[in-house]
Coordinates of C-alpha atoms in Angstrom, one line a residue:
M1487 CA -0.9 1.3 16.3
V1488 CA 1.2 -1.2 14.8
A1489 CA 4.9 -1.6 16.4
I1490 CA 7.4 -3.1 14.4
G1491 CA 7.5 -6.6 15.8
A1492 CA 3.5 -7.1 16.1
T1493 CA 1.5 -9.7 13.9
A1494 CA 0.6 -7.1 11.2
P1495 CA -3.7 -6.6 11.4
D1496 CA -4.9 -9.3 8.7
F1497 CA -7.4 -7.8 5.9
S1498 CA -9.9 -8.7 3.3
L1499 CA -10.8 -5.5 0.9
P1500 CA -12.1 -5.4 -2.2
G1501 CA -9.6 -4.3 -4.8
T1502 CA -8.5 -3.8 -8.1
D1503 CA -5.7 -4.9 -10.6
G1504 CA -6.7 -3.1 -13.5
T1505 CA -7.6 -6.5 -14.8
A1506 CA -11.9 -8.5 -15.0
E1507 CA -9.8 -11.2 -13.2
G1508 CA -7.6 -8.9 -10.3
R1509 CA -11.6 -7.0 -9.6
R1510 CA -11.7 -9.0 -6.3
T1511 CA -11.4 -8.9 -2.6
Y1512 CA -7.8 -9.5 -1.4
S1513 CA -6.7 -10.3 1.8
L1514 CA -3.0 -9.9 3.6
T1515 CA -2.9 -13.7 4.6
E1516 CA -3.5 -14.5 0.9
F1517 CA 0.3 -13.7 0.4
R1518 CA 1.9 -15.3 3.9
G1519 CA 5.0 -16.8 3.0
Q1520 CA 6.7 -13.5 0.4
P1521 CA 7.5 -10.2 2.4
V1522 CA 4.2 -7.6 1.7
V1523 CA 4.3 -3.9 1.0
V1524 CA 2.0 -2.3 2.3
V1525 CA 1.4 1.0 1.1
F1526 CA -1.4 3.9 2.5
Y1527 CA -2.2 6.2 0.3
P1528 CA -4.1 8.6 0.8
G1529 CA -6.1 9.6 -2.5
D1530 CA -6.9 9.0 -5.9
N1531 CA -6.1 10.9 -8.8
T1532 CA -4.0 13.2 -5.9
P1533 CA -0.3 14.7 -7.2
V1534 CA 1.8 12.9 -4.6
C1535 CA 0.0 10.0 -4.4
T1536 CA 0.0 9.5 -8.3
R1537 CA 3.8 9.9 -8.3
Q1538 CA 4.5 8.0 -5.5
L1539 CA 2.3 5.1 -7.3
N1540 CA 4.0 5.8 -10.4
S1541 CA 7.3 5.3 -9.1
Y1542 CA 6.7 1.6 -7.3
T1543 CA 5.6 0.9 -10.7
Q1544 CA 8.1 2.2 -12.8
D1545 CA 10.2 0.1 -9.9
I1546 CA 8.4 -2.7 -9.6
D1547 CA 11.6 -5.0 -10.6
E1548 CA 13.6 -4.0 -7.7
F1549 CA 10.4 -5.3 -5.4
T1550 CA 9.6 -8.4 -7.4
G1551 CA 13.6 -9.0 -7.3
V1552 CA 13.2 -9.2 -3.8
G1553 CA 9.7 -11.4 -3.9
A1554 CA 7.5 -8.4 -3.0
Q1555 CA 3.9 -8.3 -3.2
V1556 CA 3.1 -4.2 -3.2
L1557 CA -0.2 -3.4 -1.9
A1558 CA -1.4 0.1 -2.3
I1559 CA -4.8 0.9 0.0
S1560 CA -7.1 4.6 0.6
P1561 CA -10.1 5.1 0.8
Q1562 CA -11.6 5.4 -2.2
D1563 CA -14.0 2.9 -3.6
V1564 CA -12.5 -0.1 -6.3
V1565 CA -14.4 2.3 -9.2
S1566 CA -12.4 5.7 -8.3
H1567 CA -9.8 3.1 -8.4
E1568 CA -10.3 1.8 -11.6
G1569 CA -10.1 4.8 -13.4
F1570 CA -7.3 6.7 -11.2
A1571 CA -5.3 3.5 -12.2
E1572 CA -6.8 3.9 -16.0
D1573 CA -5.2 7.3 -16.3
Q1574 CA -1.9 6.8 -15.2
G1575 CA -2.2 3.9 -17.8
G1576 CA -2.0 1.3 -15.6
F1577 CA -0.3 0.8 -11.8
A1578 CA 1.5 -2.4 -11.3
F1579 CA 0.1 -4.1 -8.6
P1580 CA -3.1 -3.9 -6.5
L1581 CA -5.3 -0.9 -4.9
L1582 CA -7.6 -1.6 -2.3
A1583 CA -10.5 -0.2 -0.9
D1584 CA -10.7 0.8 2.4
V1585 CA -13.8 2.7 2.3
D1586 CA -14.9 2.7 6.2
K1587 CA -11.1 3.3 7.2
A1588 CA -11.2 0.5 9.4
V1589 CA -7.8 -1.0 8.1
G1590 CA -6.6 2.6 8.1
D1591 CA -7.6 2.5 11.7
A1592 CA -6.0 -0.9 12.9
Y1593 CA -3.1 0.0 11.5
G1594 CA -2.8 3.8 13.6
I1595 CA -2.5 5.9 11.0
I1596 CA -5.4 8.2 10.1
G1597 CA -4.4 11.5 11.0
P1598 CA -6.4 13.6 13.8
L1599 CA -9.1 15.1 11.2
G1600 CA -10.3 11.1 10.2
F1601 CA -8.1 11.5 6.6
Y1602 CA -4.8 8.8 5.8
R1603 CA -1.7 9.8 6.6
R1604 CA 1.3 8.8 4.1
S1605 CA 2.6 5.0 5.7
V1606 CA 4.0 2.2 4.5
F1607 CA 4.8 -1.1 6.1
V1608 CA 6.8 -3.8 5.3
V1609 CA 5.2 -7.5 7.2
D1610 CA 7.5 -10.6 6.3
G1611 CA 6.1 -14.3 5.1
G1612 CA 5.1 -14.9 8.5
G1613 CA 2.7 -11.6 9.6
K1614 CA 5.6 -9.8 11.2
V1615 CA 5.5 -6.4 11.2
T1616 CA 9.2 -5.7 9.6
Y1617 CA 8.9 -1.6 8.8
S1618 CA 6.6 0.7 9.4
H1619 CA 6.7 4.9 8.5
R1620 CA 4.2 7.2 9.1
A1621 CA 3.8 10.4 7.6
I1622 CA 3.4 13.9 9.1
A1623 CA 2.7 15.3 6.7
G1624 CA 2.9 13.4 3.9
L1625 CA 3.6 15.4 1.3
T1626 CA 6.8 13.1 0.8
Y1627 CA 7.3 9.3 0.3
R1628 CA 9.5 6.7 0.9
P1629 CA 11.8 5.5 -2.4
T1630 CA 11.9 2.6 -3.2
A1631 CA 15.3 1.9 -2.3
E1632 CA 14.3 2.2 1.4
L1633 CA 11.7 -0.1 0.9
V1634 CA 14.1 -3.1 -1.1
Q1635 CA 16.3 -2.3 1.7
A1636 CA 13.6 -3.2 4.7
V1637 CA 12.3 -6.1 3.0
E1638 CA 15.7 -7.3 2.6
A1639 CA 16.8 -7.1 6.2
A1640 CA 13.4 -9.0 7.0
R1641 CA 15.0 -11.9 5.8

């Protein structure tokens, strides 16, 4: 389990941002120097996940206003992510595929039945975790204002 103050586990995952150029491998280290909001969500096309990612997309200016990059990760593959994003009119950040759940495991967000727990981490520009939240039931998600405040506090 990743603790606040620890170095965030690096990852390289296939993903998509809805563009041809954006279907590529993303790594945490490529965003070094800026804060990253790493959002783990259980599944594409599920009610709470859909509301969560649409909310963050609507509020993307708040994230970019504090210089933060949002990366959303779930265990579905890139093809599923592309369909999900298309159904929703696109998201303002990449969706990454952790099909083997290795990244979820490294961050300690896998629940007792092997499912992703809805979780979010703020990683500062130096690669340290400055905020973490792991949901128990996952029926709600952290609001944008709380995450933006966590990014600001990490400066």
